[in-house]
Coordinates of C-alpha atoms and ligand atoms in Angstrom, one line a residue:
X145 CA -3.8 18.6 26.0
X146 CA -3.1 15.0 26.5
X147 CA -0.1 13.8 24.3
X148 CA -1.2 11.2 21.7
X149 CA 1.1 9.6 19.4
X150 CA -0.1 9.0 15.9
X151 CA 2.4 6.7 14.1
X152 CA 1.9 6.3 10.2
X153 CA 3.9 3.2 8.9
X154 CA 5.4 3.2 5.4
X155 CA 6.6 0.8 3.2
X156 CA 7.7 -2.4 5.1
X157 CA 5.9 -1.3 8.2
X158 CA 2.1 -2.4 8.5
X159 CA 1.7 -3.3 12.2
X160 CA 3.2 -2.5 15.9
X161 CA 3.0 -4.3 19.1
X162 CA 0.9 -1.9 21.5
X163 CA -0.6 -2.6 24.8
X164 CA -4.4 -3.3 24.6
X165 CA -4.2 -3.2 21.1
X166 CA -7.4 -2.9 18.7
X167 CA -8.0 -2.4 15.0
X168 CA -10.7 0.3 14.8
X169 CA -12.4 1.2 11.6
X170 CA -12.7 5.3 11.4
X171 CA -14.9 7.2 9.0
X172 CA -14.2 10.7 8.4
X173 CA -16.0 13.5 6.1
X174 CA -13.3 13.0 3.6
X175 CA -13.9 9.1 3.5
X176 CA -12.2 6.2 5.0
X177 CA -8.3 6.1 5.6
X178 CA -5.8 3.8 4.2
X179 CA -7.0 1.2 6.5
X180 CA -8.3 0.4 10.1
X181 CA -6.0 2.0 12.8
X182 CA -4.8 0.2 15.5
X183 CA -5.1 1.9 18.6
X184 CA -3.2 1.0 22.2
X185 CA -0.4 2.4 24.3
X186 CA 3.2 2.2 24.4
X187 CA 4.6 2.9 27.9
X188 CA 1.3 4.3 29.0
X189 CA 1.0 7.0 26.2
X190 CA -1.9 6.6 24.1
X191 CA -0.9 5.5 20.6
X192 CA -2.6 4.9 17.2
X193 CA -0.8 3.3 14.5
X194 CA -1.8 3.4 10.7
X195 CA -0.3 1.5 7.8
X196 CA -0.1 4.3 5.3
X197 CA -0.8 2.1 2.3
X198 CA -2.7 -0.4 4.2
X199 CA -2.0 -4.1 5.2
X200 CA -0.7 -5.9 2.3
X201 CA 0.3 -2.7 0.7
X202 CA -3.0 -2.0 -1.5
X203 CA -2.8 1.8 -1.9
X204 CA -0.2 3.4 -4.4
X205 CA 1.6 6.6 -3.2
X206 CA -0.4 9.0 -5.6
X207 CA -3.7 7.6 -4.4
X208 CA -3.3 7.5 -0.9
X209 CA -6.5 8.8 1.0
X210 CA -4.4 11.2 2.8
X211 CA -7.2 13.7 3.9
X212 CA -9.0 10.9 5.6
X213 CA -5.5 9.4 7.1
X214 CA -4.8 12.7 9.0
X215 CA -8.6 13.7 9.7
X216 CA -9.0 10.0 11.2
X217 CA -5.8 10.4 13.4
X218 CA -7.3 13.8 14.7
X219 CA -10.6 12.2 15.4
X220 CA -8.9 9.6 17.6
X221 CA -7.2 12.3 19.7
X222 CA -3.8 12.2 18.0
X223 CA -1.7 15.4 18.9
X224 CA 1.8 14.0 17.4
X225 CA 2.4 12.2 14.2
X226 CA 5.6 10.3 13.4
X227 CA 5.8 9.2 10.0
X228 CA 8.0 6.3 9.1
X229 CA 9.1 6.3 5.1
X230 CA 11.3 4.7 3.2
X231 CA 13.6 6.9 0.8
X232 CA 16.5 7.0 -1.3
X233 CA 19.6 8.8 -0.9
X234 CA 21.2 11.4 -2.8
X235 CA 24.3 11.7 -0.5
X236 CA 27.0 9.2 0.0
X237 CA 27.0 9.8 3.7
X238 CA 23.4 9.2 4.1
X239 CA 24.0 5.3 3.4
X240 CA 21.5 2.4 3.1
X241 CA 20.1 1.8 6.8
X242 CA 20.8 5.1 8.1
X243 CA 18.0 7.3 9.4
X244 CA 17.4 10.9 8.0
X245 CA 14.9 13.1 10.2
X246 CA 13.9 15.4 7.6
X247 CA 13.4 19.1 8.3
X248 CA 12.6 20.4 4.8
X249 CA 10.4 19.1 1.7
X250 CA 10.2 19.9 -1.9
X251 CA 7.0 18.8 -3.3
X252 CA 6.9 17.7 -6.7
X253 CA 3.9 15.8 -6.7
X254 CA 0.8 16.6 -9.2
X255 CA -2.8 16.2 -8.7
X256 CA -3.2 15.0 -5.1
X257 CA -5.8 16.7 -3.1
X258 CA -3.7 18.7 -0.6
X259 CA -5.9 21.0 1.4
X260 CA -9.0 20.6 3.7
X261 CA -9.9 24.1 3.0
X262 CA -11.0 25.6 -0.3
X263 CA -13.9 27.8 -1.8
X264 CA -16.3 28.5 0.8
X265 CA -13.8 28.7 3.5
X266 CA -10.1 29.6 2.6
X267 CA -7.2 29.2 4.9
X268 CA -3.6 29.7 4.4
X269 CA -1.1 28.1 7.0
X270 CA 2.7 28.7 7.1
X271 CA 4.6 25.7 5.6
X272 CA 8.2 27.6 6.1
X273 CA 8.9 24.7 8.4
X274 CA 7.0 21.7 7.5
X275 CA 8.2 19.6 10.2
X276 CA 8.0 20.1 13.7
X277 CA 11.4 20.8 15.3
X278 CA 10.6 19.7 18.5
X279 CA 8.9 16.4 17.7
X280 CA 11.7 15.7 15.3
X281 CA 14.5 16.1 17.7
X282 CA 12.7 13.5 19.9
X283 CA 12.4 11.2 17.0
X284 CA 16.1 11.5 16.2
X285 CA 16.9 10.9 19.9
X286 CA 14.7 8.0 19.9
X287 CA 16.4 6.6 16.7
X288 CA 19.8 7.0 18.2
X289 CA 18.8 5.2 21.1
X290 CA 17.6 2.5 19.2
X291 CA 21.2 2.1 17.7
X292 CA 20.6 3.8 14.3
X293 CA 23.1 6.3 12.8
X294 CA 20.9 9.4 12.5
X295 CA 21.3 12.5 10.2
X296 CA 19.3 15.5 12.0
X297 CA 17.9 17.5 9.0
X298 CA 17.7 16.9 5.3
X299 CA 15.5 17.9 2.4
X300 CA 13.1 15.4 1.5
X301 CA 12.0 15.5 -2.5
X302 CA 8.3 14.2 -2.8
X303 CA 8.1 12.9 -6.2
X304 CA 4.9 11.8 -7.7
X305 CA 5.7 8.3 -8.9
X306 CA 4.8 5.5 -8.8
X307 CA 7.8 4.7 -11.1
X308 CA 11.2 5.8 -9.7
X309 CA 13.3 8.8 -11.1
X310 CA 15.3 8.6 -14.4
X311 CA 18.8 9.1 -13.9
X312 CA 18.7 12.8 -15.3
X313 CA 15.8 13.5 -12.7
X314 CA 17.9 12.0 -10.0
X315 CA 20.9 14.3 -10.7
X316 CA 18.9 17.3 -11.2
X317 CA 17.2 16.8 -7.6
X318 CA 20.7 16.1 -6.0
X319 CA 23.0 18.4 -7.8
X320 CA 20.9 21.4 -9.0
X321 CA 18.2 21.2 -6.3
X322 CA 20.4 20.1 -3.3
X323 CA 17.9 17.7 -2.1
X324 CA 19.0 14.8 0.1
X325 CA 16.6 12.0 0.1
X326 CA 13.6 11.1 -2.0
X327 CA 10.2 9.6 -1.5
X328 CA 6.7 9.6 -2.6
X329 CA 4.5 10.1 0.5
X330 CA 5.6 13.2 2.8
X331 CA 3.1 15.6 0.7
X332 CA 0.5 16.2 1.2
X333 CA 0.7 14.6 4.4
X334 CA 2.6 17.3 6.1
X335 CA 0.7 20.2 4.7
X336 CA -2.5 18.4 6.1
X337 CA -0.9 17.6 9.4
X338 CA -0.2 21.3 9.7
X339 CA -3.7 22.1 8.7
X340 CA -5.1 19.9 11.2
X341 CA -2.8 21.5 13.8
X342 CA -0.9 18.5 14.4
X343 CA 2.9 18.2 15.1
X344 CA 4.6 16.2 12.3
X345 CA 8.0 14.5 11.9
X346 CA 9.4 12.3 9.2
X347 CA 11.7 9.5 10.1
X348 CA 13.2 8.5 6.9
X349 CA 14.7 5.1 6.3
X350 CA 17.6 5.1 3.7
X351 CA 17.0 2.1 1.5
X352 CA 19.1 3.1 -1.7
X353 CA 20.8 5.5 -3.7
X354 CA 18.1 6.2 -6.1
X355 CA 19.6 6.2 -9.7
X356 CA 22.6 8.8 -9.6
X357 CA 25.2 6.8 -8.0
X358 CA 27.8 5.1 -10.4
X359 CA 28.8 2.7 -7.7
X360 CA 25.3 1.3 -7.0
X361 CA 22.8 0.0 -9.2
X362 CA 19.7 1.8 -9.8
X363 CA 16.9 1.7 -7.3
X364 CA 14.4 -1.3 -7.6
X365 CA 11.8 -2.7 -5.0
X366 CA 13.7 -5.8 -4.3
X367 CA 16.6 -3.5 -2.8
X368 CA 14.4 -1.4 -1.1
X369 CA 12.5 -4.3 0.6
X370 CA 15.8 -6.0 1.7
X371 CA 17.1 -3.1 3.4
X372 CA 13.6 -2.5 5.1
X373 CA 13.7 -6.2 6.2
X374 CA 16.9 -5.8 7.7
X375 CA 16.1 -2.9 9.6
X376 CA 12.5 -3.5 10.6
X377 CA 13.5 -4.3 14.3
X378 CA 15.3 -1.0 14.4
X379 CA 11.9 0.6 13.6
X380 CA 10.1 -1.0 16.2
X381 CA 12.6 -0.4 18.9
X382 CA 12.6 3.3 17.7
X383 CA 8.6 3.4 18.1
X384 CA 8.9 1.8 21.6
X385 CA 11.3 4.6 22.7
X386 CA 9.3 7.6 21.4
X387 CA 6.8 7.5 24.4
X388 CA 9.0 8.0 27.1
X389 CA 10.4 11.1 25.2
X390 CA 6.9 12.4 24.6
X391 CA 5.4 11.8 27.9
X392 CA 7.3 14.9 29.1
X393 CA 4.7 17.0 27.5
X394 CA 5.1 19.1 24.2
X395 CA 1.9 21.0 24.4
X396 CA 1.4 23.9 23.6
X397 CA 4.1 23.4 21.0
X398 CA 6.7 25.6 21.4
X399 CA 6.7 25.9 17.4
X400 CA 3.0 26.7 17.1
X401 CA 1.9 23.6 15.2
X402 CA -0.8 23.1 17.4
X403 CA -2.0 26.9 16.9
X404 CA -1.4 26.8 13.0
X405 CA -4.9 27.9 12.1
X406 CA -5.0 31.1 14.7
X407 CA -4.4 33.5 11.9
X408 CA -4.9 31.4 8.7
X409 CA -8.7 31.5 8.1
X410 CA -9.4 34.3 5.3
X411 CA -13.0 33.9 4.5
X412 CA -15.5 35.9 6.5
X413 CA -17.9 34.2 8.6
X414 CA -20.9 35.4 7.0
X415 CA -19.4 34.3 3.5
X416 CA -18.3 30.8 4.6
X417 CA -20.1 27.6 3.1
X418 CA -21.8 26.0 6.0
X419 CA -21.5 22.5 4.5
X420 CA -17.8 22.9 4.2
X421 CA -17.5 24.6 7.6
X422 CA -19.5 21.5 8.8
X423 CA -17.0 19.1 7.5
X424 CA -14.0 21.1 8.7
X425 CA -15.0 20.7 12.2
X426 CA -13.4 17.5 12.4
X427 CA -9.9 19.1 12.0
X428 CA -10.3 22.8 12.6
X429 CA -13.1 22.9 15.1
X430 CA -10.9 24.8 17.7
X431 CA -11.1 28.0 15.2
X432 CA -14.6 27.4 13.7
Ligands
LIG651 C1 8.7 0.5 -1.8 S1 9.6 1.6 -2.7 C2 8.7 3.1 -3.0 C3 7.6 3.3 -2.1 O1 8.3 3.4 -0.6 C4 8.2 4.7 -0.2 O2 6.8 4.5 0.6 P1 6.8 5.1 2.0 O3 7.1 6.5 2.1 O4 5.3 4.9 2.4 O5 7.6 4.3 3.1 C5 8.0 5.7 -1.1 O6 7.5 6.9 -0.7 C6 7.3 4.8 -2.4 O7 5.5 5.0 -2.0
ADE652 N1 14.8 5.9 -4.8 C1 13.5 6.2 -4.3 N2 12.8 7.0 -5.1 C2 11.3 7.2 -4.6 N3 11.0 6.6 -3.3 C3 11.7 5.7 -2.8 N4 11.3 4.9 -1.7 C4 12.6 4.3 -1.5 N5 13.5 4.7 -2.5 C5 13.0 5.3 -3.2

């Protein structure tokens, strides 16, 4: 399998310098993604870049076309997705400007479509390890090489938003639930990447201390944007350092991300909905 890097740019990251760059409109059985996808190469490795919120930050976190986003990257041949996200921190030592390469996610979103499968073709994939350890380690190495302070591992609380958390919520996620960072977009992205058999890693850029920290004001967009602006070059450096690490080959994935559907389908072949199966070919063709 040819390694193809998919980069999902979060708040503040709407473009990237690629070789042979071309913005391509992609359609999927789940509609159109957040924006056209910038295809090209970095250091000889095929790369596809999708601005999660669209250029100009059009889409709210709760209304992102996440199914179309993952299906479009899969259709372009992406094997590995590195998602870049702005997050608030629940830990003093995970300071603004630092990077946390998340290894666990707690999903507090509500009402977001979160599966390609459903009635007529039911599947249950494992999400015990929602990010790929191999890809996460490579992303952490690239971030360190780009000069960032990196925390390897952390629990990402994915809230619904779009409002930020109350102080009481912030303290609950931090003290009672033991979460490390908070954002609004890792879910259902990570779920869908697993269903589409793609390796997925989240590189979270800390922009604030959310609302719990007595020594810091509560988060607002201005604070987030000023930290992102100060670190945008580091984000680009990190992206530029990923291909050389990925090029050594990671497939078959030692953690089985690219075979996640091997034993996941439940619906008997003769009981499957043909229309749904047809749509599913775009992400799960390997097992259908
Ligand atoms: C601009 S602050 C809130 C916004 O930023 C994060 O977006 P992303 O994960 O795409 O970087 C957060 O999840 C919210 O959507
Ligand atoms: N404190 C916070 N809560 C949710 N999403 C965020 N993105 C950046 N900072 C955040």
